[in-house]
Tab-separated table of C-alpha atoms in Angstrom:
chain	number	residue	atom	x	y	z
A	1	UNK	CA	202.256	337.961	48.617
A	2	UNK	CA	202.686	335.495	45.740
A	3	UNK	CA	203.574	332.011	46.799
A	4	UNK	CA	204.377	329.636	44.010
A	5	UNK	CA	206.349	329.553	40.775
A	6	UNK	CA	203.242	329.904	38.660
A	7	UNK	CA	202.074	332.841	40.753
A	8	UNK	CA	198.805	330.978	41.099
A	9	UNK	CA	198.286	331.753	44.794
A	10	UNK	CA	198.771	334.524	47.303
A	11	UNK	CA	198.596	334.115	51.068
A	12	UNK	CA	196.505	335.847	53.677
A	13	UNK	CA	198.021	335.425	57.111
A	14	UNK	CA	195.472	335.286	59.901
A	15	UNK	CA	196.614	335.473	63.511
A	16	UNK	CA	194.255	333.615	65.788
A	17	UNK	CA	194.807	332.252	69.282
A	18	UNK	CA	198.609	332.789	69.141
A	19	UNK	CA	198.766	330.894	65.861
A	20	UNK	CA	199.357	332.268	62.403
A	21	UNK	CA	197.270	330.504	59.799
A	22	UNK	CA	198.439	330.825	56.219
A	23	UNK	CA	195.432	330.718	53.929
A	24	UNK	CA	196.186	330.391	50.243
A	25	UNK	CA	193.956	332.324	47.861
A	26	UNK	CA	193.756	332.075	44.095
A	27	UNK	CA	195.092	334.983	42.050
A	28	UNK	CA	192.621	334.290	39.231
A	29	UNK	CA	189.475	333.297	41.047
A	30	UNK	CA	185.837	333.990	41.415
A	31	UNK	CA	184.410	334.917	44.804
A	32	UNK	CA	185.050	331.469	46.326
A	33	UNK	CA	188.826	331.553	46.031
A	34	UNK	CA	189.564	334.364	48.474
A	35	UNK	CA	189.193	334.953	52.209
A	36	UNK	CA	186.382	337.381	52.944
A	37	UNK	CA	186.468	339.529	56.076
A	38	UNK	CA	183.214	337.924	57.216
A	39	UNK	CA	185.027	334.588	57.471
A	40	UNK	CA	187.675	336.120	59.694
A	41	UNK	CA	184.986	337.684	61.892
A	42	UNK	CA	183.325	334.251	62.116
A	43	UNK	CA	186.673	332.710	63.111
A	44	UNK	CA	186.984	335.179	65.990
A	45	UNK	CA	183.450	334.245	67.052
A	46	UNK	CA	184.512	330.583	67.004
A	47	UNK	CA	187.563	331.489	69.108
A	48	UNK	CA	185.421	333.313	71.652
A	49	UNK	CA	183.246	330.180	71.931
A	50	UNK	CA	186.050	327.663	71.383
A	51	UNK	CA	184.879	325.133	73.998
A	52	UNK	CA	181.490	324.810	72.324
A	53	UNK	CA	183.073	323.280	69.204
A	54	UNK	CA	184.924	320.384	70.858
A	55	UNK	CA	183.609	317.081	69.445
A	56	UNK	CA	180.900	318.816	67.392
A	57	UNK	CA	180.139	317.412	63.953
A	58	UNK	CA	179.909	320.333	61.539
A	59	UNK	CA	178.772	320.535	57.918
A	60	UNK	CA	180.038	323.688	56.228
A	61	UNK	CA	178.259	324.687	53.023
A	62	UNK	CA	180.256	326.844	50.599
A	63	UNK	CA	183.624	326.484	52.344
A	64	UNK	CA	185.575	328.563	49.787
A	65	UNK	CA	189.155	328.606	51.073
A	66	UNK	CA	188.303	326.384	54.048
A	67	UNK	CA	189.386	328.873	56.715
A	68	UNK	CA	186.277	328.425	58.894
A	69	UNK	CA	186.500	324.633	58.700
A	70	UNK	CA	190.189	324.702	59.646
A	71	UNK	CA	189.569	326.964	62.643
A	72	UNK	CA	186.682	324.830	63.893
A	73	UNK	CA	188.863	321.726	63.604
A	74	UNK	CA	191.559	323.543	65.623
A	75	UNK	CA	188.985	323.737	68.406
A	76	UNK	CA	188.169	320.021	68.207
A	77	UNK	CA	185.292	319.851	65.709
A	78	UNK	CA	184.987	317.176	63.038
A	79	UNK	CA	184.169	319.267	59.985
A	80	UNK	CA	182.895	318.254	56.559
A	81	UNK	CA	183.899	321.184	54.323
A	82	UNK	CA	181.793	321.220	51.157
A	83	UNK	CA	181.887	323.330	48.033
A	84	UNK	CA	181.784	322.986	44.266
A	85	UNK	CA	184.172	320.416	42.793
A	86	UNK	CA	186.486	323.086	41.363
A	87	UNK	CA	186.955	324.603	44.862
A	88	UNK	CA	188.151	321.371	46.490
A	89	UNK	CA	191.876	321.605	45.568
A	90	UNK	CA	192.123	325.014	47.272
A	91	UNK	CA	190.407	323.774	50.433
A	92	UNK	CA	192.638	320.677	50.495
A	93	UNK	CA	195.742	322.844	49.987
A	94	UNK	CA	194.800	325.062	52.921
A	95	UNK	CA	194.034	322.106	55.171
A	96	UNK	CA	197.435	320.576	54.375
A	97	UNK	CA	199.311	323.888	54.807
A	98	UNK	CA	197.763	324.381	58.261
A	99	UNK	CA	197.837	320.749	59.356
A	100	UNK	CA	200.273	321.474	62.205
A	101	UNK	CA	197.460	323.289	64.030
A	102	UNK	CA	195.162	320.265	63.789
A	103	UNK	CA	197.597	317.597	64.995
A	104	UNK	CA	197.297	318.602	68.650
A	105	UNK	CA	193.487	318.418	68.610
A	106	UNK	CA	190.764	315.841	68.152
A	107	UNK	CA	189.452	317.914	65.246
A	108	UNK	CA	189.700	317.106	61.571
A	109	UNK	CA	188.532	318.394	58.198
A	110	UNK	CA	187.173	316.210	55.416
A	111	UNK	CA	186.545	317.810	52.027
A	112	UNK	CA	183.633	316.886	49.767
A	113	UNK	CA	182.021	318.263	46.621
A	114	UNK	CA	178.455	319.494	46.959
A	115	UNK	CA	176.629	321.488	44.291
A	116	UNK	CA	173.552	323.107	45.809
A	117	UNK	CA	171.636	322.524	42.565
A	118	UNK	CA	172.030	318.759	42.926
A	119	UNK	CA	170.361	316.470	45.436
A	120	UNK	CA	172.298	316.558	48.687
A	121	UNK	CA	174.580	313.640	49.488
A	122	UNK	CA	173.470	311.138	52.103
A	123	UNK	CA	173.899	312.886	55.383
A	124	UNK	CA	175.579	311.938	58.582
A	125	UNK	CA	174.321	313.394	61.794
A	126	UNK	CA	175.610	316.937	62.197
A	127	UNK	CA	175.408	319.080	65.291
A	128	UNK	CA	175.916	322.292	63.309
A	129	UNK	CA	175.340	323.303	59.698
A	130	UNK	CA	177.457	326.333	58.849
A	131	UNK	CA	177.075	328.828	56.005
A	132	UNK	CA	179.323	331.915	56.268
A	133	UNK	CA	178.823	334.638	53.644
A	134	UNK	CA	178.497	332.008	50.935
A	135	UNK	CA	175.981	333.907	48.806
A	136	UNK	CA	177.517	336.754	46.854
A	137	UNK	CA	175.136	337.002	43.919
A	138	UNK	CA	171.372	337.281	44.285
A	139	UNK	CA	170.882	334.315	41.955
A	140	UNK	CA	172.545	332.127	44.592
A	141	UNK	CA	169.645	332.520	47.005
A	142	UNK	CA	167.460	329.983	45.200
A	143	UNK	CA	170.282	327.454	45.037
A	144	UNK	CA	170.991	327.582	48.756
A	145	UNK	CA	167.331	326.893	49.543
A	146	UNK	CA	167.711	323.288	48.350
A	147	UNK	CA	170.177	322.087	50.978
A	148	UNK	CA	168.565	324.232	53.665
A	149	UNK	CA	165.089	322.780	52.956
A	150	UNK	CA	166.490	319.263	53.041
A	151	UNK	CA	168.432	319.863	56.237
A	152	UNK	CA	165.413	321.390	57.984
A	153	UNK	CA	163.530	318.148	57.335
A	154	UNK	CA	166.373	316.155	58.902
A	155	UNK	CA	167.260	318.444	61.805
A	156	UNK	CA	164.440	320.021	63.714
A	157	UNK	CA	166.595	322.068	66.089
A	158	UNK	CA	167.801	324.861	63.793
A	159	UNK	CA	169.776	327.869	65.015
A	160	UNK	CA	170.480	330.863	62.802
A	161	UNK	CA	173.305	333.273	63.474
A	162	UNK	CA	173.409	336.301	61.220
A	163	UNK	CA	174.791	339.771	61.257
A	164	UNK	CA	172.537	342.658	62.249
A	165	UNK	CA	171.901	343.919	58.730
A	166	UNK	CA	171.927	342.126	55.421
A	167	UNK	CA	173.408	343.667	52.296
A	168	UNK	CA	171.303	343.383	49.173
A	169	UNK	CA	169.734	340.112	50.257
A	170	UNK	CA	166.184	339.583	49.078
A	171	UNK	CA	164.430	336.268	48.705
A	172	UNK	CA	162.855	336.405	45.254
A	173	UNK	CA	159.089	335.860	45.090
A	174	UNK	CA	159.252	334.732	41.491
A	175	UNK	CA	161.483	332.336	39.681
A	176	UNK	CA	162.317	328.677	39.960
A	177	UNK	CA	161.824	326.969	43.278
A	178	UNK	CA	164.196	324.241	44.420
A	179	UNK	CA	163.003	321.188	42.512
A	180	UNK	CA	165.159	318.552	44.122
A	181	UNK	CA	164.375	319.267	47.744
A	182	UNK	CA	164.043	316.162	49.876
């Protein structure tokens, strides 16, 4: 479904907890401008554990369309949705288009640029660091090591949730290592 005069966006409607989220996706986009099924599966996991998220401070790496951040905020989390600078307008659009679902909660979404190849921004305390299917290309595995290495040094209680099998995910033994790790 095309949504604007320029036919720049199309909408994916996601029904969750008796609410219908409208998530805008870019017609001409790379992998970060669309809703992946893994994000929807994650949102249903969040729904199943909705009470866990109340008042949690969450850092989402590679937010893409922002759907996971929006859903967590619906359940009362304060979420910092991060992605590359060029992704931010799409995340902000989706937050504003689904704002009615956030008004009745204590949750909120802030949006911030974060390039994994750069030093991480000064960090607040986060209860959860979230990364949902944010690596599509193998070359992205080295980049994501930088923020993860830095966050491991800050937070010693790390929990990893992953699906049973991984598709084409191999940590390269050769190649550049993260040079700007904390």
